[in-house]
Tab-separated table of C-alpha atoms in Angstrom:
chain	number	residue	atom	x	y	z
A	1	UNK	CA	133.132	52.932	80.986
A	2	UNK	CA	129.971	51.501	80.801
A	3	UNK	CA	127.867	50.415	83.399
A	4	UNK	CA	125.713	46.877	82.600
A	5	UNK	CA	122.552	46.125	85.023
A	6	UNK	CA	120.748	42.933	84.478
A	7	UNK	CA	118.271	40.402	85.995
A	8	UNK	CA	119.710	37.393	84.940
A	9	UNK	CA	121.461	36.599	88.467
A	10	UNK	CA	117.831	37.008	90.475
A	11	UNK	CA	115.770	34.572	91.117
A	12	UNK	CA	112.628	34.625	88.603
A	13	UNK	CA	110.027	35.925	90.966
A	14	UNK	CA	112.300	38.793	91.994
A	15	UNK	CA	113.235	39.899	88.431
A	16	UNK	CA	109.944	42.115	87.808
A	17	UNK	CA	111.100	44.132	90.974
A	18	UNK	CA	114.710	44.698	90.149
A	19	UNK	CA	113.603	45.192	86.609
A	20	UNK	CA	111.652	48.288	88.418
A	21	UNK	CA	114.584	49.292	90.669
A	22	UNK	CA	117.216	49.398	87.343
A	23	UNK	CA	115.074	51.316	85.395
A	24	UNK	CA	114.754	53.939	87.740
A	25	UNK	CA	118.133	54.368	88.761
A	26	UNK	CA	118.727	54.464	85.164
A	27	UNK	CA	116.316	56.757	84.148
A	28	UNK	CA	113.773	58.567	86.087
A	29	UNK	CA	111.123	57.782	88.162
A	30	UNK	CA	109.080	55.006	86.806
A	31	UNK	CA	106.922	52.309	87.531
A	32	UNK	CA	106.784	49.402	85.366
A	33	UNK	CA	104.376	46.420	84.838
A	34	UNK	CA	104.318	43.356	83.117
A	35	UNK	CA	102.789	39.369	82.730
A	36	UNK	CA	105.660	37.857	81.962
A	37	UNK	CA	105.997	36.651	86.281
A	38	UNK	CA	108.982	34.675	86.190
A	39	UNK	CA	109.899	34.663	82.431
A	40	UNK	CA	110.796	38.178	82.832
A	41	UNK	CA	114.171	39.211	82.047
A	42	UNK	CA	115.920	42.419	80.946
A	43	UNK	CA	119.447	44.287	80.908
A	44	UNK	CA	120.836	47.785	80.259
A	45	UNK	CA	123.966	48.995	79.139
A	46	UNK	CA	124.739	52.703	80.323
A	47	UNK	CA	127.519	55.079	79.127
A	48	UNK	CA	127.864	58.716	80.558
A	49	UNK	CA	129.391	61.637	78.914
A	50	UNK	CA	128.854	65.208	80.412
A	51	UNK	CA	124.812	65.611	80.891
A	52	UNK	CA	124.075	63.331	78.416
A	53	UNK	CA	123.570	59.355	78.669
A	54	UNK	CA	123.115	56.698	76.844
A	55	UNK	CA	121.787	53.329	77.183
A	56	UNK	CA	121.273	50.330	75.386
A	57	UNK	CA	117.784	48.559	76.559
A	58	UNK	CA	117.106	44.910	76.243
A	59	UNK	CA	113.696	43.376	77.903
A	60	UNK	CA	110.823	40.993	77.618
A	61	UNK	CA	107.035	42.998	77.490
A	62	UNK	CA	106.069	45.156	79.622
A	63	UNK	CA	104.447	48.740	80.192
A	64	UNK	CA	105.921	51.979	81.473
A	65	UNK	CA	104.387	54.691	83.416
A	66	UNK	CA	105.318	57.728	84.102
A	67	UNK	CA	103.251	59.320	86.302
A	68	UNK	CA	101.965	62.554	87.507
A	69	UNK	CA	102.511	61.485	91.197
A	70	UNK	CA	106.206	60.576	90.074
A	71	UNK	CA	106.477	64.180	88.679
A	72	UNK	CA	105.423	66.014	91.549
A	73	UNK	CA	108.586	64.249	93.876
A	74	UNK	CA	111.100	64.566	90.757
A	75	UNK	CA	113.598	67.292	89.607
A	76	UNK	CA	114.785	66.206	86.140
A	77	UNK	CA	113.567	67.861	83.311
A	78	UNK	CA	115.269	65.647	80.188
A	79	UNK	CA	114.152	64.834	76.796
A	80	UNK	CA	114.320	61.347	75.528
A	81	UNK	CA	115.283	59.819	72.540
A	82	UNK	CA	114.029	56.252	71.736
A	83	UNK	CA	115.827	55.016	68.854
A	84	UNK	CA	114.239	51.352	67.913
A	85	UNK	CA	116.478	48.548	67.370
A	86	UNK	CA	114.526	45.581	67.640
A	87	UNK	CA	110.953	45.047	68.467
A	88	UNK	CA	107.876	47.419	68.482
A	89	UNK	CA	107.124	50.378	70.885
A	90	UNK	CA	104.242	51.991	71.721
A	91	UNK	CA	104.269	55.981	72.882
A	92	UNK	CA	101.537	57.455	74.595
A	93	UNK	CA	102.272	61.615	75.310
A	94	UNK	CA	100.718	65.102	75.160
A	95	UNK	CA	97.144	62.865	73.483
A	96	UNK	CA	98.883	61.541	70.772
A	97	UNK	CA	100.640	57.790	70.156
A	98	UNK	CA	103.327	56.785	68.445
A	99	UNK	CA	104.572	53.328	67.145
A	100	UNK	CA	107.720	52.962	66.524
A	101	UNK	CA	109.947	50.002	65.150
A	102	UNK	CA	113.439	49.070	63.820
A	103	UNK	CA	114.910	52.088	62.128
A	104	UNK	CA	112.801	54.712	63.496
A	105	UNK	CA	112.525	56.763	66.539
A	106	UNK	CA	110.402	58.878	68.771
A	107	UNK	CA	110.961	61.661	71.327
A	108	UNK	CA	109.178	62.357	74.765
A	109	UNK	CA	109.590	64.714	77.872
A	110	UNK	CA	109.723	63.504	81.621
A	111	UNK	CA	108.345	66.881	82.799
A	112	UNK	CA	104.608	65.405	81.237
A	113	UNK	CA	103.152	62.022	81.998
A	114	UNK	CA	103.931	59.270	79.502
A	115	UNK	CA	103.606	55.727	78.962
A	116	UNK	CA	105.427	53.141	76.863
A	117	UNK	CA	104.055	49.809	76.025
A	118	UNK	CA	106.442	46.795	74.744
A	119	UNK	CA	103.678	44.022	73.598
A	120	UNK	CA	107.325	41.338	73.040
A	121	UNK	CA	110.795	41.435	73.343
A	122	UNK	CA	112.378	44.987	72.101
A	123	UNK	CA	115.913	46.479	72.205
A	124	UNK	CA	116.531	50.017	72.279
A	125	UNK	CA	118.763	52.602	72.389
A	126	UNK	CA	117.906	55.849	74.213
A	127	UNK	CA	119.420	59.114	74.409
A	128	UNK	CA	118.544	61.120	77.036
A	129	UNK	CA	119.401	64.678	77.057
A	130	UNK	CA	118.341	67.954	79.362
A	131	UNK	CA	115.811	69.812	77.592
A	132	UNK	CA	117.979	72.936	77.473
A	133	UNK	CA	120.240	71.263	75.317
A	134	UNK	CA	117.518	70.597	72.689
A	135	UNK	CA	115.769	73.580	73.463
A	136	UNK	CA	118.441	75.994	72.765
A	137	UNK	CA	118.699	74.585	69.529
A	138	UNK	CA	115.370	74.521	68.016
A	139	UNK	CA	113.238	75.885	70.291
A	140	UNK	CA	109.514	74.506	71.478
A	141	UNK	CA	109.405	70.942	70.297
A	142	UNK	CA	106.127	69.565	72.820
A	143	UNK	CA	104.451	69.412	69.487
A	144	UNK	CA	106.368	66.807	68.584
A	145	UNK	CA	106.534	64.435	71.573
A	146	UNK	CA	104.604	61.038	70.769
A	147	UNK	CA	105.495	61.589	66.813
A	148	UNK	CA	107.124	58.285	64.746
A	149	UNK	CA	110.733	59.934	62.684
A	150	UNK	CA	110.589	56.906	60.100
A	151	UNK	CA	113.295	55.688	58.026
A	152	UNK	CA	110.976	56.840	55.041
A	153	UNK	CA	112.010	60.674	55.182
A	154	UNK	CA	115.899	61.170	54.513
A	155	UNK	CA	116.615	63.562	56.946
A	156	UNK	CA	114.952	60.974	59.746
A	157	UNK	CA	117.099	58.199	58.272
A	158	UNK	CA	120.199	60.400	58.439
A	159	UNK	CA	119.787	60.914	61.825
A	160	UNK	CA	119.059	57.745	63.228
A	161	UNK	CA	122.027	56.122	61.555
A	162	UNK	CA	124.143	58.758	63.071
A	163	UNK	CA	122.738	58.761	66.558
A	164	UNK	CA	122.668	54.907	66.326
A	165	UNK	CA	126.595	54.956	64.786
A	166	UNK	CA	127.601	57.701	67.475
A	167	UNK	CA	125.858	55.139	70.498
A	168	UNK	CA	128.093	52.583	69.240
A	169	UNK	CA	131.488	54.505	69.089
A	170	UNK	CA	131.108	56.480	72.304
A	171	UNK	CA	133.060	54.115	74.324
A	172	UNK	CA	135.590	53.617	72.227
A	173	UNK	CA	136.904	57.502	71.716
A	174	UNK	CA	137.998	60.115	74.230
A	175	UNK	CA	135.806	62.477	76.151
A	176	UNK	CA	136.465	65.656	73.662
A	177	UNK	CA	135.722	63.205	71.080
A	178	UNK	CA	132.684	62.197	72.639
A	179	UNK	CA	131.488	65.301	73.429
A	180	UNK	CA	131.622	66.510	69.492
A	181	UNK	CA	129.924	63.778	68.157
A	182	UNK	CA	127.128	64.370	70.796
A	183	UNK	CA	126.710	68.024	69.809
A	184	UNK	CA	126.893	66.697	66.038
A	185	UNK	CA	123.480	64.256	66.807
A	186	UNK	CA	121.909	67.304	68.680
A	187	UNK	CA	122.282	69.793	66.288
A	188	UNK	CA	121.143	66.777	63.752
A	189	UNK	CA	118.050	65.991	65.665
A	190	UNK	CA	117.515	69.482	66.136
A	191	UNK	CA	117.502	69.857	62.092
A	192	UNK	CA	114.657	66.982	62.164
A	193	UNK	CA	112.335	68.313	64.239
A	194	UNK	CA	112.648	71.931	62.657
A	195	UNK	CA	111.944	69.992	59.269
A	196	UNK	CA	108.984	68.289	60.935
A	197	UNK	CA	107.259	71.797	62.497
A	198	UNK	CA	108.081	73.529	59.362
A	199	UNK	CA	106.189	70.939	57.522
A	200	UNK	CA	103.047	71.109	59.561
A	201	UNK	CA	100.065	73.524	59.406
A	202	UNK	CA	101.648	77.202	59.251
A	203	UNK	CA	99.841	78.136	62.718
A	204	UNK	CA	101.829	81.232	64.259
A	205	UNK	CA	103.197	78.914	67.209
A	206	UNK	CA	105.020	76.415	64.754
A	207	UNK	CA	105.534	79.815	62.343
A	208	UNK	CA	107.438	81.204	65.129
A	209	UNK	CA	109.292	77.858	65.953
A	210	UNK	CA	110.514	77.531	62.653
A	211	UNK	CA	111.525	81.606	62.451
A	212	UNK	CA	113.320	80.676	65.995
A	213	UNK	CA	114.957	77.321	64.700
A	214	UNK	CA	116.439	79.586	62.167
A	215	UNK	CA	117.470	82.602	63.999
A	216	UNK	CA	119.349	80.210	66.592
A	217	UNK	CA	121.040	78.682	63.304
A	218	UNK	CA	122.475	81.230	62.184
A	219	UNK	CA	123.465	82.630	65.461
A	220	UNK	CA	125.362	78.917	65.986
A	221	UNK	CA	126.760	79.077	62.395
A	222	UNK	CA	128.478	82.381	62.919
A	223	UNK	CA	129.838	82.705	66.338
A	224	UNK	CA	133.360	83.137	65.602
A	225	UNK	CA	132.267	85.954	63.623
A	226	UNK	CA	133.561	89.228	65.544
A	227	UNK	CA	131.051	91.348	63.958
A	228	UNK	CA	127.665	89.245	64.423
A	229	UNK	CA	124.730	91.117	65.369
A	230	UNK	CA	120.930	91.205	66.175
A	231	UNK	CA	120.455	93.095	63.405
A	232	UNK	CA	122.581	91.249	61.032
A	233	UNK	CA	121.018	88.285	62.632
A	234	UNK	CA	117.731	89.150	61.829
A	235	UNK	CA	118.020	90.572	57.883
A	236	UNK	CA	119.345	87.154	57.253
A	237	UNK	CA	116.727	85.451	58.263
A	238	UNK	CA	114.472	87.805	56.964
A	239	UNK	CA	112.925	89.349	60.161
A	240	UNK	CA	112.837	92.909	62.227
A	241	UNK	CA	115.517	93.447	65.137
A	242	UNK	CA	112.405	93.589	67.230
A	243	UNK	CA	110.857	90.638	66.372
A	244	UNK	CA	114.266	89.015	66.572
A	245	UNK	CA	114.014	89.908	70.233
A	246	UNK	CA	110.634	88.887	71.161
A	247	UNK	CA	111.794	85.175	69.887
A	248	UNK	CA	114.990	85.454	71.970
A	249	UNK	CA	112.346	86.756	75.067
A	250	UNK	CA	110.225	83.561	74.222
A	251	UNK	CA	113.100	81.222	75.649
A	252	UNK	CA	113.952	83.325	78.542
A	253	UNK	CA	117.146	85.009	77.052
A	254	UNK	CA	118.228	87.622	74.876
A	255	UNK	CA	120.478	87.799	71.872
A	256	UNK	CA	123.213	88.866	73.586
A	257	UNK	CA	122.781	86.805	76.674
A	258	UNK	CA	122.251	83.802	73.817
A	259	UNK	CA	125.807	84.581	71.702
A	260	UNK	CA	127.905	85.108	74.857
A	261	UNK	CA	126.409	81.734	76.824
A	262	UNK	CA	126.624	79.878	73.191
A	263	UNK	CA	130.575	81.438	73.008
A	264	UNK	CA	131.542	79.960	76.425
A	265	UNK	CA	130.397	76.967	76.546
A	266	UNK	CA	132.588	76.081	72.636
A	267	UNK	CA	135.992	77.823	74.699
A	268	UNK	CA	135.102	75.800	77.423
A	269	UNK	CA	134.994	72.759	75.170
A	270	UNK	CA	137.543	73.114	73.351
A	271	UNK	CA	139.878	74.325	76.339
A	272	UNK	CA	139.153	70.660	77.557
A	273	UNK	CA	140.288	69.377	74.283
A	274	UNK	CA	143.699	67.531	74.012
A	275	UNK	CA	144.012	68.812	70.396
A	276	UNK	CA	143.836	72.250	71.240
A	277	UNK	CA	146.575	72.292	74.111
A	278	UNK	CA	149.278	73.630	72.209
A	279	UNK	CA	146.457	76.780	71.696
A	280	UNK	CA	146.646	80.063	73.761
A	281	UNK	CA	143.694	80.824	75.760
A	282	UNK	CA	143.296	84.188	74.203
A	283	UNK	CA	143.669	82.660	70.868
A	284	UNK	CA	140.861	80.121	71.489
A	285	UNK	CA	138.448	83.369	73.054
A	286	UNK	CA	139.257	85.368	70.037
A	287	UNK	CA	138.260	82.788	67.306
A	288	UNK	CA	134.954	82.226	68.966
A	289	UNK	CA	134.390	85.900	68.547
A	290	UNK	CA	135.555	87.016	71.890
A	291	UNK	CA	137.917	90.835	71.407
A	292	UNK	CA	138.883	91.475	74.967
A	293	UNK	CA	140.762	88.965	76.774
A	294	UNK	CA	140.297	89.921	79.916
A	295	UNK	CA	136.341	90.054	79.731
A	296	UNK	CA	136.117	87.040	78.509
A	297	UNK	CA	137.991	85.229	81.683
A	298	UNK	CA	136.130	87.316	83.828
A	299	UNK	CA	132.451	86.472	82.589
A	300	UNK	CA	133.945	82.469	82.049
A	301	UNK	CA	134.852	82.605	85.512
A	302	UNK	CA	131.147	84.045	86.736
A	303	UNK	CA	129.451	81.402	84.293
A	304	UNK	CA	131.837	78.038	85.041
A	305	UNK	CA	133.074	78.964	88.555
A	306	UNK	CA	136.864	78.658	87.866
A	307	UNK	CA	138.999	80.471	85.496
A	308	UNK	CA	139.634	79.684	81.974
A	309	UNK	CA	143.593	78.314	83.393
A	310	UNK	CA	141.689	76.657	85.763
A	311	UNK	CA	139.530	74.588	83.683
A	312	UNK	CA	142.062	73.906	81.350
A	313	UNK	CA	144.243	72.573	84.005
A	314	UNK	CA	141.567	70.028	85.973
A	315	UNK	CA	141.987	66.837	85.787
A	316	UNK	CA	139.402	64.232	84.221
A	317	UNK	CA	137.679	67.477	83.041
């Protein structure tokens, strides 16, 4: 269900403030400024599913800060994904700026000061992820923060019709549903931004990125396969073992560490899955590439806290 915050029931002088307590609930620490006194008005649609939420924006002009002082008392670390709907957006990150309008979109990190300036009415929609998720998938991406994905380039028009499509439809499926079609617009956006640091100067940061982008793809591609390996990994995408392994280092994992955490969390999905109830537990485990049943409810156990049967059987999972 989603959850609608507005000012439209404050009196005009007060809306600027509740404006600036909404947002932050919503999102993260921010402060927010803007000239419009008492003509001021905004609203924001939120829907939740898992770690992931989206939100529909709708405001007058204003300017967003987020601030190294804001950083310092905060936790998250997210990504966020602006897509534009109506309006014009300016993106200020990491010494670079973005402008971004209907049909395009633009990507920034909380953990790093930003600021977003809205010179008239806008409406957005905005993912907003942890940075894990987007991480495991194509790597470092700061490189990219602050950077306009127009409509111009197929594979950015691909995935802003899909993320837009999927913001749409998310309250009006099931969670497992929901879930898939949010992995689908990750591994999409992830596909973008590998395009985009592939395309750039061939530095050996963004070489390595790409290499990494790659290596993870293949790994994701291929985990129900019993007999996938690091080095079978690494000959098809045309590296050493070793180097293979000094990418996997990079993110603070290794291959193995990577397959097995990438294998549990798709049994633990689809354990939570209404389609796949009539399916054994062992026969889910094995097709992800899991040969020894009672390993794998032992290490799902250490990683989720409850037992395979146990997840399967909470409610509102």
């Amino acid at each position: 269900m989603a959850v609608v915050l507005d000012t439209s029931s404050c009196l005009p002088e007060r809306r600027l403030a509740v404006w600036q307590d909404i947002v932050c609930d919503t999102f993260v620490g921010l402060d927010c400024k803007s000239d419009m006194r008492g003509a001021f008005w905004g609203s924001v649609s939120q829907s939740r599913i898992g770690q992931i939420a989206l939100t529909q924006v709708d405001s007058t002009a204003q300017r967003v800060f987020r601030t190294p002082s804001r950083i310092a008392r905060a936790s998250e670390d997210f990504v966020l994904m602006a897509l534009g709907n109506n309006g014009v957006n300016g993106v200020f990150q990491d010494g670079r700026e973005a402008v971004v309008s209907a049909g395009q979109f633009v990507i920034y990190d909380t953990t790093r000061p930003y600021e977003l300036r809205f010179d008239d009415s806008f409406s957005q929609t905005i993912f907003q992820m942890p940075r894990k998720l987007l991480q495991q998938r194509v790597g470092s991406f700061d490189g990219l923060t602050a950077t306009t994905f127009a409509g111009d380039r197929p594979l950015d028009r691909l995935t802003y019709d899909f993320a837009r499509n999927v913001s749409k439809t998310i309250e009006l499926v099931g969670p497992a549903a929901a879930t898939r079609l949010l992995d689908q617009a990750l591994d999409l956006l992830a596909m973008t931004l590998a395009e985009r640091l592939h395309a750039r100067l061939p530095d050996q940061s963004v070489h390595r990125s790409a290499l990494l982008y790659r290596l993870k793809n293949h790994i994701l591609t291929h985990l129900f396969d019993h007999e996938l390996s690091l080095p079978r990994a690494a000959a098809a995408v045309g590296i050493s073992p070793r180097y293979a392994s000094d990418l996997m280092a990079d993110e603070q994992t290794s291959f193995r560490g990577y397959v097995q955490a990438q294998r549990l969390e798709r049994c633990k999905r689809d354990l939570a899955d209404p389609a796949h109830q009539a399916r054994h537990i062992g026969e889910i485990a094995f097709a992800w590439g899991f040969n020894d049943l009672a390993h794998f409810s032992r290490i799902f156990k250490q990683r989720f806290g409850v037992s395979p049967r146990e997840w399967r059987e909470q409610p509102g999972k």
